[in-house]
PDB file of C-alpha atoms in Angstrom:
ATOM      1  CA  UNK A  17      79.069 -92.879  -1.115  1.00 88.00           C
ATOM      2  CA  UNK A  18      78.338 -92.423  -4.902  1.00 93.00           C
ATOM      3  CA  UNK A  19      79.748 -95.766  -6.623  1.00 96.00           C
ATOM      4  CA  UNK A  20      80.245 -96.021 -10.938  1.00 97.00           C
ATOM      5  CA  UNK A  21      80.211 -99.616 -12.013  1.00 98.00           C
ATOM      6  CA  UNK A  22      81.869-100.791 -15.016  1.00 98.00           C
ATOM      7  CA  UNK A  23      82.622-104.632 -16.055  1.00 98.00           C
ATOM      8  CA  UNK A  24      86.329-105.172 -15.559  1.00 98.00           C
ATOM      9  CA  UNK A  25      87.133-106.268 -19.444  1.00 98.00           C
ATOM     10  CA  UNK A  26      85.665-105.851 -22.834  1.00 98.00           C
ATOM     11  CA  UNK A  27      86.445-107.692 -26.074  1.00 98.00           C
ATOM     12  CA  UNK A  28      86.746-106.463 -29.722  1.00 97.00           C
ATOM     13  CA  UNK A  29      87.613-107.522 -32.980  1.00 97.00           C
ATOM     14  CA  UNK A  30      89.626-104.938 -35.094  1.00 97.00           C
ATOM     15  CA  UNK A  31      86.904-102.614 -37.191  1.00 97.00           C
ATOM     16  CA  UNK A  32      84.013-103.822 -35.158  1.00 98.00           C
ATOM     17  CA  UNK A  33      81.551-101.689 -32.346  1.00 98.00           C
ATOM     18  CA  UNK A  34      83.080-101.456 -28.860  1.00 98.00           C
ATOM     19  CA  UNK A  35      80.110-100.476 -26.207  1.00 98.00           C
ATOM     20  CA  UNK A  36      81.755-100.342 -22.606  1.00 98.00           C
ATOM     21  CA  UNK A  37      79.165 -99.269 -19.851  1.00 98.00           C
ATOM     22  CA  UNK A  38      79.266 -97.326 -16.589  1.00 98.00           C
ATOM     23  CA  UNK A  39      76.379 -97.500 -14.101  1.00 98.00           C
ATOM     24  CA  UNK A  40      75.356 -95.255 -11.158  1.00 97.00           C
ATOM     25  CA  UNK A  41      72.431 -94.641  -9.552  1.00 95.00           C
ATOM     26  CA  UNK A  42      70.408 -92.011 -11.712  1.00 95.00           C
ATOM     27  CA  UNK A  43      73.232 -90.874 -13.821  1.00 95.00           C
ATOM     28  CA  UNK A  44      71.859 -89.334 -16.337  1.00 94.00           C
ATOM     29  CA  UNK A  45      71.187 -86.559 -14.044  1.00 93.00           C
ATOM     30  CA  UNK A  46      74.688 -85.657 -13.706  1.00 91.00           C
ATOM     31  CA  UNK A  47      77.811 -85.450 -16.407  1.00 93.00           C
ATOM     32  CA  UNK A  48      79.668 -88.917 -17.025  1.00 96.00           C
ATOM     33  CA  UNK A  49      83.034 -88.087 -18.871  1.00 97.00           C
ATOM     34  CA  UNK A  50      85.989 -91.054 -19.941  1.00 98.00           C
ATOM     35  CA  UNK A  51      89.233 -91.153 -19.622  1.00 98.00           C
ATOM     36  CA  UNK A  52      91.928 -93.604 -21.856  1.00 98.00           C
ATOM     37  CA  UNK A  53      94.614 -94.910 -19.952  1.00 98.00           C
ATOM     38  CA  UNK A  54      97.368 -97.073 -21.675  1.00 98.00           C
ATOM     39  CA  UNK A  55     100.211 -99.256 -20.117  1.00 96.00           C
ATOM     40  CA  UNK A  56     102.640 -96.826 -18.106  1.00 96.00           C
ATOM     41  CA  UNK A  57     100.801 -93.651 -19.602  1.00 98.00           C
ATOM     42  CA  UNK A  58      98.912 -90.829 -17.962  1.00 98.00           C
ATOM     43  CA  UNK A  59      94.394 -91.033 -18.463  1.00 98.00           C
ATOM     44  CA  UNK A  60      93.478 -89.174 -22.053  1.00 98.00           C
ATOM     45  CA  UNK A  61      90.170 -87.365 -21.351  1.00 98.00           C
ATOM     46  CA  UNK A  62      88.193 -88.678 -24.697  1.00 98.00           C
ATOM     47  CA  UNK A  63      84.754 -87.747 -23.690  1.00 98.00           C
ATOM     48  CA  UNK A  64      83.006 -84.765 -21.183  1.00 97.00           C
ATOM     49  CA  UNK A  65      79.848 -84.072 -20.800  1.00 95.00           C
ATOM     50  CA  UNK A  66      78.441 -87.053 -21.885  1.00 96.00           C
ATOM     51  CA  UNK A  67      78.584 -86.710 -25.313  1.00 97.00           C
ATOM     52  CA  UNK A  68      81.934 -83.923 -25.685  1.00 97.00           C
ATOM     53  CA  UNK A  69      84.893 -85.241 -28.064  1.00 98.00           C
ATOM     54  CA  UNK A  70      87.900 -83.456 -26.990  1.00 96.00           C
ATOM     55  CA  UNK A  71      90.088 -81.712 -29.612  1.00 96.00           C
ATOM     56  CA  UNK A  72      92.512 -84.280 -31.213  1.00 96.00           C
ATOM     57  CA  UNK A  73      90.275 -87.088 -30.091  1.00 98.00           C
ATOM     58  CA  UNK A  74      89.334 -89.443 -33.096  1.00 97.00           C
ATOM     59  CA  UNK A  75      85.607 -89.165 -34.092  1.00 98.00           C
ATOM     60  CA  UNK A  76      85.277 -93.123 -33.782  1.00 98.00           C
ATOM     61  CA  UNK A  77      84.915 -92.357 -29.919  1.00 98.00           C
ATOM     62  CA  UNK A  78      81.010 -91.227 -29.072  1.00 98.00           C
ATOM     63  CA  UNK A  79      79.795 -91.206 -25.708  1.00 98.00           C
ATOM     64  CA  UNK A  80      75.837 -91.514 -24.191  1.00 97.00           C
ATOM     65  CA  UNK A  81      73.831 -91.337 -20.977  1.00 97.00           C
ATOM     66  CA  UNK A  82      70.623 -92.131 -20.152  1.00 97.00           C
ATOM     67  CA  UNK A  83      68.970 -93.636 -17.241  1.00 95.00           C
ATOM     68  CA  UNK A  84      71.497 -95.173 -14.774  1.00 97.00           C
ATOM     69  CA  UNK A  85      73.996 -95.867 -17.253  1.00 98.00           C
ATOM     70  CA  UNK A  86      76.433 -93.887 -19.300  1.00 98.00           C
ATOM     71  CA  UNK A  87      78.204 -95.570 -22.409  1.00 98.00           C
ATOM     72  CA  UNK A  88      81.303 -95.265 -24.456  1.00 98.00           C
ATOM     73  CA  UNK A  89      80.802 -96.308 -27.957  1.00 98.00           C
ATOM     74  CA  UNK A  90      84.491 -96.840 -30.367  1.00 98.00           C
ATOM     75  CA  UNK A  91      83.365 -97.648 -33.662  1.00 98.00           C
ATOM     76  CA  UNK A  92      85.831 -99.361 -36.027  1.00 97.00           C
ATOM     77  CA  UNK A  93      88.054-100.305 -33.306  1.00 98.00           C
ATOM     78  CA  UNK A  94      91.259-100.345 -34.194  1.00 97.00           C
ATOM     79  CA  UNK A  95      94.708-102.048 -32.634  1.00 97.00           C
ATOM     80  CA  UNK A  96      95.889 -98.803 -30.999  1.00 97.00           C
ATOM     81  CA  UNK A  97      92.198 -97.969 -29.013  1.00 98.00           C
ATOM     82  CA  UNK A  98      93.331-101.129 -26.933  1.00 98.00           C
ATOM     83  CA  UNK A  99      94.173 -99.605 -22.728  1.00 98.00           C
ATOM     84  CA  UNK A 100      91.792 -99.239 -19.512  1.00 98.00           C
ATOM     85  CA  UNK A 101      89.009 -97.230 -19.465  1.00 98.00           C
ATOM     86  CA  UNK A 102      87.545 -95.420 -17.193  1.00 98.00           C
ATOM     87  CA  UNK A 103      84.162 -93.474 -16.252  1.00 98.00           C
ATOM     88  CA  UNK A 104      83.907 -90.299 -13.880  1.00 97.00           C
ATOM     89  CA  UNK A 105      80.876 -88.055 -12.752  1.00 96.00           C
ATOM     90  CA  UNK A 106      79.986 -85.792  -9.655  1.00 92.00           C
ATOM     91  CA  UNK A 107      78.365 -86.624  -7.149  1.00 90.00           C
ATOM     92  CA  UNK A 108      77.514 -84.311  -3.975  1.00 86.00           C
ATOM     93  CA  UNK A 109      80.990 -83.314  -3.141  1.00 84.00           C
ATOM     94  CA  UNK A 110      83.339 -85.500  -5.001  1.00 91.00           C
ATOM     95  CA  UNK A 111      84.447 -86.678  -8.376  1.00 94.00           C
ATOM     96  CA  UNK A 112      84.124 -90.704  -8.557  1.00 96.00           C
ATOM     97  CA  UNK A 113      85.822 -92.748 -10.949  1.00 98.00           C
ATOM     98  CA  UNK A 114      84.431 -96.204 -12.151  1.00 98.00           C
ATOM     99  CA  UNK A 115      86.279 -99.080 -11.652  1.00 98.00           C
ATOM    100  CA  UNK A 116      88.159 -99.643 -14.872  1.00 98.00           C
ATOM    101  CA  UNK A 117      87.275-101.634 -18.238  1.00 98.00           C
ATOM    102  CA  UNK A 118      90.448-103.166 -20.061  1.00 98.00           C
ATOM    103  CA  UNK A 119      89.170-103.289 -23.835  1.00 98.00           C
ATOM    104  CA  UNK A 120      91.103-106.026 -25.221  1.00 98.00           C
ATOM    105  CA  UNK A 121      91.107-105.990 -29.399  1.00 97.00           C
ATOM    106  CA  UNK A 122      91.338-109.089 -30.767  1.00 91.00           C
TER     107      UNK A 122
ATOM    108  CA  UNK B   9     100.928 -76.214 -24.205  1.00 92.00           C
ATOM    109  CA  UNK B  10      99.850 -76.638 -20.868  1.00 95.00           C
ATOM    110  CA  UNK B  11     102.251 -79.317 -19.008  1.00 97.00           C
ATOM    111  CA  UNK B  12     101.697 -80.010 -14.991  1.00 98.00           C
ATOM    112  CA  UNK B  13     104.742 -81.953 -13.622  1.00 98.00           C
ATOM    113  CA  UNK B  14     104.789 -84.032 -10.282  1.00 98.00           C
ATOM    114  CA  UNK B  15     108.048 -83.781  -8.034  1.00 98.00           C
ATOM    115  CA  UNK B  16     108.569 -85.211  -3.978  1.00 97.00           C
ATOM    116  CA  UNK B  17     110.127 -88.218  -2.224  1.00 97.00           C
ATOM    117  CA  UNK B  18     109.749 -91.069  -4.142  1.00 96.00           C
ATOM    118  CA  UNK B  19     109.374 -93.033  -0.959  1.00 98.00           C
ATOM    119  CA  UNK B  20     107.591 -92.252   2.543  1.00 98.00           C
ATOM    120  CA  UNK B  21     108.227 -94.061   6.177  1.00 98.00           C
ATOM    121  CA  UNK B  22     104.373 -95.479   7.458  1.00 97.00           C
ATOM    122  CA  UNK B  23     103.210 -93.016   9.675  1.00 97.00           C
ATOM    123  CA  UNK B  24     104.762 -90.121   8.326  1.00 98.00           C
ATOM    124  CA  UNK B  25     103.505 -87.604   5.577  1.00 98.00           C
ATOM    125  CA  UNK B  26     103.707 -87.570   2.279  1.00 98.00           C
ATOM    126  CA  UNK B  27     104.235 -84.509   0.451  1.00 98.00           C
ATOM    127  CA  UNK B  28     104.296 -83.921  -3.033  1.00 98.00           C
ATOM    128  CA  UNK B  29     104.160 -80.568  -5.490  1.00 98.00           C
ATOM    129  CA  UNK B  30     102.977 -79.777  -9.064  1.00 98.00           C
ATOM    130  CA  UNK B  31     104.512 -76.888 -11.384  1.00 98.00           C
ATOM    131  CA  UNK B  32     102.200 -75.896 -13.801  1.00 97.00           C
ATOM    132  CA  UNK B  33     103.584 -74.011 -16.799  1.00 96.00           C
ATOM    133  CA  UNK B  34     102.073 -73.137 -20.326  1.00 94.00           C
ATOM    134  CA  UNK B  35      99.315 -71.522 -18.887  1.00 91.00           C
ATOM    135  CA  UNK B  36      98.258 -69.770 -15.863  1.00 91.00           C
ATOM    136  CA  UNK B  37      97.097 -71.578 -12.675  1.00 92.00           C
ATOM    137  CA  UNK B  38      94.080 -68.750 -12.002  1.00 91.00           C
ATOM    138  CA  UNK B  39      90.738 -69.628 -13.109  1.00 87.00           C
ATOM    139  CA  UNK B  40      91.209 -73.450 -12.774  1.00 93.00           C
ATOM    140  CA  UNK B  41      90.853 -76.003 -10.307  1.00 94.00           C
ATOM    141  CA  UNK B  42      93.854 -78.576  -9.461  1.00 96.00           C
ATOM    142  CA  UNK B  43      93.396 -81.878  -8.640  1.00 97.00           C
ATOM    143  CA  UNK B  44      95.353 -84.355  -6.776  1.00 98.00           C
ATOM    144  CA  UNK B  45      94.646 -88.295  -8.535  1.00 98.00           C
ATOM    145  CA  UNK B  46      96.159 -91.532  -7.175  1.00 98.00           C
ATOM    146  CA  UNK B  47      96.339 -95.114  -8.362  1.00 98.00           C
ATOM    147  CA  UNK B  48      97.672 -98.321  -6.744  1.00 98.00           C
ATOM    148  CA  UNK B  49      99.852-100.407  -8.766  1.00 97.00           C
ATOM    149  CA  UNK B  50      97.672-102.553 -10.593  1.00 96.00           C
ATOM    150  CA  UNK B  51      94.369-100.717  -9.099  1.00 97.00           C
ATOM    151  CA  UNK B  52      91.631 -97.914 -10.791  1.00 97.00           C
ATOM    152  CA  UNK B  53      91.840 -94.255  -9.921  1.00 98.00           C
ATOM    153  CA  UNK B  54      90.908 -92.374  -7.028  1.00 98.00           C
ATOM    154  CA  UNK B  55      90.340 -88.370  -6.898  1.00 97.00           C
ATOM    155  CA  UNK B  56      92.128 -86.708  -3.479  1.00 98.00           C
ATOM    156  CA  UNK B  57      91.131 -83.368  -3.599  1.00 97.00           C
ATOM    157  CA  UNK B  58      91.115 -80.089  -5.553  1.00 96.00           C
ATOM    158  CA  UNK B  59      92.257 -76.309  -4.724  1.00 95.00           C
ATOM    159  CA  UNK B  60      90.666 -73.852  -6.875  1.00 92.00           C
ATOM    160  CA  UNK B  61      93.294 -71.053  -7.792  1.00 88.00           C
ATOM    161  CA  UNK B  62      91.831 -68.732  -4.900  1.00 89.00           C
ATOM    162  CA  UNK B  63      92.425 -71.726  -2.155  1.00 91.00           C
ATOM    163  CA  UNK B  64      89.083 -73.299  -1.600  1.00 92.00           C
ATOM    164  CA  UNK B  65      89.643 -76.896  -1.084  1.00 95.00           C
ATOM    165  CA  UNK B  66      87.311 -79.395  -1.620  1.00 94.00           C
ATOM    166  CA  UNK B  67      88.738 -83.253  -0.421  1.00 96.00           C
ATOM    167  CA  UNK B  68      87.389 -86.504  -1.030  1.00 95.00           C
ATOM    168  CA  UNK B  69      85.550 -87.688   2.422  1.00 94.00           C
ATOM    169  CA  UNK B  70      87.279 -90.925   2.775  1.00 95.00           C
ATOM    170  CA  UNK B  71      90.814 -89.228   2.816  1.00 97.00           C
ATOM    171  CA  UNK B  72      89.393 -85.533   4.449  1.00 96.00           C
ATOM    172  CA  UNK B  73      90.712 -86.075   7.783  1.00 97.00           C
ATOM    173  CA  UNK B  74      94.564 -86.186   6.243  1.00 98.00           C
ATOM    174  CA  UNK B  75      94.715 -84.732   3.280  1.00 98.00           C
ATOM    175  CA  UNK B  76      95.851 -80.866   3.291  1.00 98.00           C
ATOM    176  CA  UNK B  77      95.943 -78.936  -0.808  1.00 98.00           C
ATOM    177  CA  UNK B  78      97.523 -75.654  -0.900  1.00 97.00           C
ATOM    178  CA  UNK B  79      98.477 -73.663  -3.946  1.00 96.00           C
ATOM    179  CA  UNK B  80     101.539 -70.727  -4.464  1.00 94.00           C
ATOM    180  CA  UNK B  81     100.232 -68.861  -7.341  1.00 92.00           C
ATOM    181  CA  UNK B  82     103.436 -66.624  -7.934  1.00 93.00           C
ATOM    182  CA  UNK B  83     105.021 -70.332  -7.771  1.00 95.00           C
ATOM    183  CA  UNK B  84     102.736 -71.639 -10.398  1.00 95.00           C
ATOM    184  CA  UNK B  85     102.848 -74.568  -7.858  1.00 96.00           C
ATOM    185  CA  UNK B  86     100.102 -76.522  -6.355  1.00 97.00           C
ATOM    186  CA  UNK B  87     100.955 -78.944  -3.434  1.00 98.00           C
ATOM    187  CA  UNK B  88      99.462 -82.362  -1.400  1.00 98.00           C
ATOM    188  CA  UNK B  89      99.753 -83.047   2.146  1.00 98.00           C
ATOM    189  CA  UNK B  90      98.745 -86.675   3.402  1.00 98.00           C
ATOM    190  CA  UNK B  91      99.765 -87.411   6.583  1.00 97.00           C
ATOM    191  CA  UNK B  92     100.094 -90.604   8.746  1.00 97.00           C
ATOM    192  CA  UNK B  93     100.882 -93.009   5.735  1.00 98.00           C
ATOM    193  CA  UNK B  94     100.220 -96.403   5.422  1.00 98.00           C
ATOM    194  CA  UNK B  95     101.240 -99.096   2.637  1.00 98.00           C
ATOM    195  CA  UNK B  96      97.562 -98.359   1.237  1.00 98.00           C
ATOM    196  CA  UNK B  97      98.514 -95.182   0.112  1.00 98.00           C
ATOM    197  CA  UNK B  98     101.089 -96.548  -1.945  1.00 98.00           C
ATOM    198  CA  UNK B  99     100.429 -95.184  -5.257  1.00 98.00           C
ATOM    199  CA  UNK B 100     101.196 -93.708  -8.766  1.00 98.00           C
ATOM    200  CA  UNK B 101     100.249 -90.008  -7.833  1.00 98.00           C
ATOM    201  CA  UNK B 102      99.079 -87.592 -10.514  1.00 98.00           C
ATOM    202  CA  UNK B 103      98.408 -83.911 -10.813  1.00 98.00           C
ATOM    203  CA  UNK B 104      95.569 -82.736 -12.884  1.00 97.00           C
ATOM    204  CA  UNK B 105      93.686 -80.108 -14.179  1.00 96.00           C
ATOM    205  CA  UNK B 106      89.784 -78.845 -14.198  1.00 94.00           C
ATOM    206  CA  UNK B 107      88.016 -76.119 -16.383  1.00 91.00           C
ATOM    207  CA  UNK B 108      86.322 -73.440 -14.502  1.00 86.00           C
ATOM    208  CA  UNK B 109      83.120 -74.692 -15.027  1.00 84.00           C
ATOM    209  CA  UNK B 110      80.523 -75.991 -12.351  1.00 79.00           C
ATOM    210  CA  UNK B 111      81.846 -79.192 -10.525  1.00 79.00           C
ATOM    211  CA  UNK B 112      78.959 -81.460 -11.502  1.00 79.00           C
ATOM    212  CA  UNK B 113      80.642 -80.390 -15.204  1.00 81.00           C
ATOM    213  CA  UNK B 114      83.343 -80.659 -14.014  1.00 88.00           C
ATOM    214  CA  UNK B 115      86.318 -82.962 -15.763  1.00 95.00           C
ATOM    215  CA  UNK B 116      90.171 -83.308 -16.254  1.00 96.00           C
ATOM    216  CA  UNK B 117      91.724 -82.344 -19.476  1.00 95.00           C
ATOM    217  CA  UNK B 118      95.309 -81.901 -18.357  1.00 97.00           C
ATOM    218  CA  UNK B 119      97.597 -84.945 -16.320  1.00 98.00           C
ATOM    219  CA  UNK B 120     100.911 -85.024 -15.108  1.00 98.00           C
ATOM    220  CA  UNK B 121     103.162 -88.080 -15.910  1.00 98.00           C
ATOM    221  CA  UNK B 122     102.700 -89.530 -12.462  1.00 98.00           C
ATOM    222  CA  UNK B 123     104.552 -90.227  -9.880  1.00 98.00           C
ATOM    223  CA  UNK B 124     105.195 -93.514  -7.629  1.00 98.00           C
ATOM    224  CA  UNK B 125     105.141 -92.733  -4.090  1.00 98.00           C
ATOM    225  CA  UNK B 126     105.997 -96.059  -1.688  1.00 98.00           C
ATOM    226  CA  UNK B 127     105.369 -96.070   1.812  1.00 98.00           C
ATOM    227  CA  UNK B 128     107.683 -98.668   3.528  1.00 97.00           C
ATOM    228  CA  UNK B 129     110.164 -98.625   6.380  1.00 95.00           C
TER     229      UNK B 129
END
């Protein structure tokens, strides 16, 4: 089965670049979206289709893919961008989610 | 606003089935497909299934052999069927829902709030 890696925690200092990866075997063939999940709260789609911002999603959130990994990019992290995040794509028959990142802002 | 909201036992005997339902309302349930996402306490998500708003099912393989999806459009009402539970399928359950686009495009823009099905005797 199709498997999405991503490193279990990121760290960031308030107003810097947050990069948090998600690899799969040739994923830049398919469509990698994220999803923001904070403490006792449903997932927040904040990027489809690679590169897609979601209405009411802050431009600070960018998303890429190329080659076997897909990235989320927050620039000018701030306090509140601190929860899990996760990576999903198709593959064959089923959606896959990555493991999880916690982004931690520090 | 489209809201999806999770309702069902709250707790499950191993070996029996769990059964849960979503109401969708704000928006109709044709032309979308309706997932069924889970999450251990603690754990990362995992996708169940969808039903597309005609009734073709598509289920993730590991869980295929007892997972059932079935939707009541006049209901706005989309349901999950996993049968002989274990403690592994103990779980925050969600509801969620997919554009009618191709699956490889496929994402989820709307969530329910959850809901935390235990399985113990």
């Amino acid at each position: 089965s199709y498997e999405l890696t991503q490193p279990p925690s990121v760290s960031v200092s308030p107003g810097q670049t947050a990069s948090i990866t998600c690899s799969g075997d040739k994923l830049e063939d398919k469509y990698a979206c994220w999803y923001q999940q904070k403490p006792g709260q449903s997932p927040v789609l904040v990027i489809y289709q690679d590169t897609k911002r979601p209405s009411g999603i802050p431009e600070r959130f960018s998303g890429s893919n190329s080659g076997n990994t897909a990235t989320l990019t927050i620039s000018g992290t701030q306090a509140m961008d601190e929860a899990d995040y996760y990576c999903q794509a198709w593959d064959s028959s089923s959606w896959v989610f990555g493991g999880g990142t916690k982004l931690t802002v520090l | 606003q489209v809201q999806l909201q999770e309702s069902g036992p709250g707790l499950v005997k191993p070996s029996e089935t769990l059964s849960l339902t979503c109401t969708v309302s704000g928006d109709s349930i044709s032309n979308y497909y309706w997932s069924w996402i889970r999450q251990p306490p603690g754990k990362g998500l995992e996708w169940i299934g969808y039903i597309y708003y005609s009734g073709s099912t598509n289920y993730n393989p590991s869980l295929k052999s007892r997972v059932t999806i079935s939707v009541d459009t006049s209901k706005s009402q989309f349901s999950l069927k996993l049968n002989s539970v274990t403690a592994a399928d103990t779980a925050v359950y969600y509801c969620a829902r997919s554009p009618p686009t191709a699956a490889r495009l496929g994402y989820f823009d709307y969530w329910g709030q959850g809901t935390l099905v235990t399985v113990s005797s």
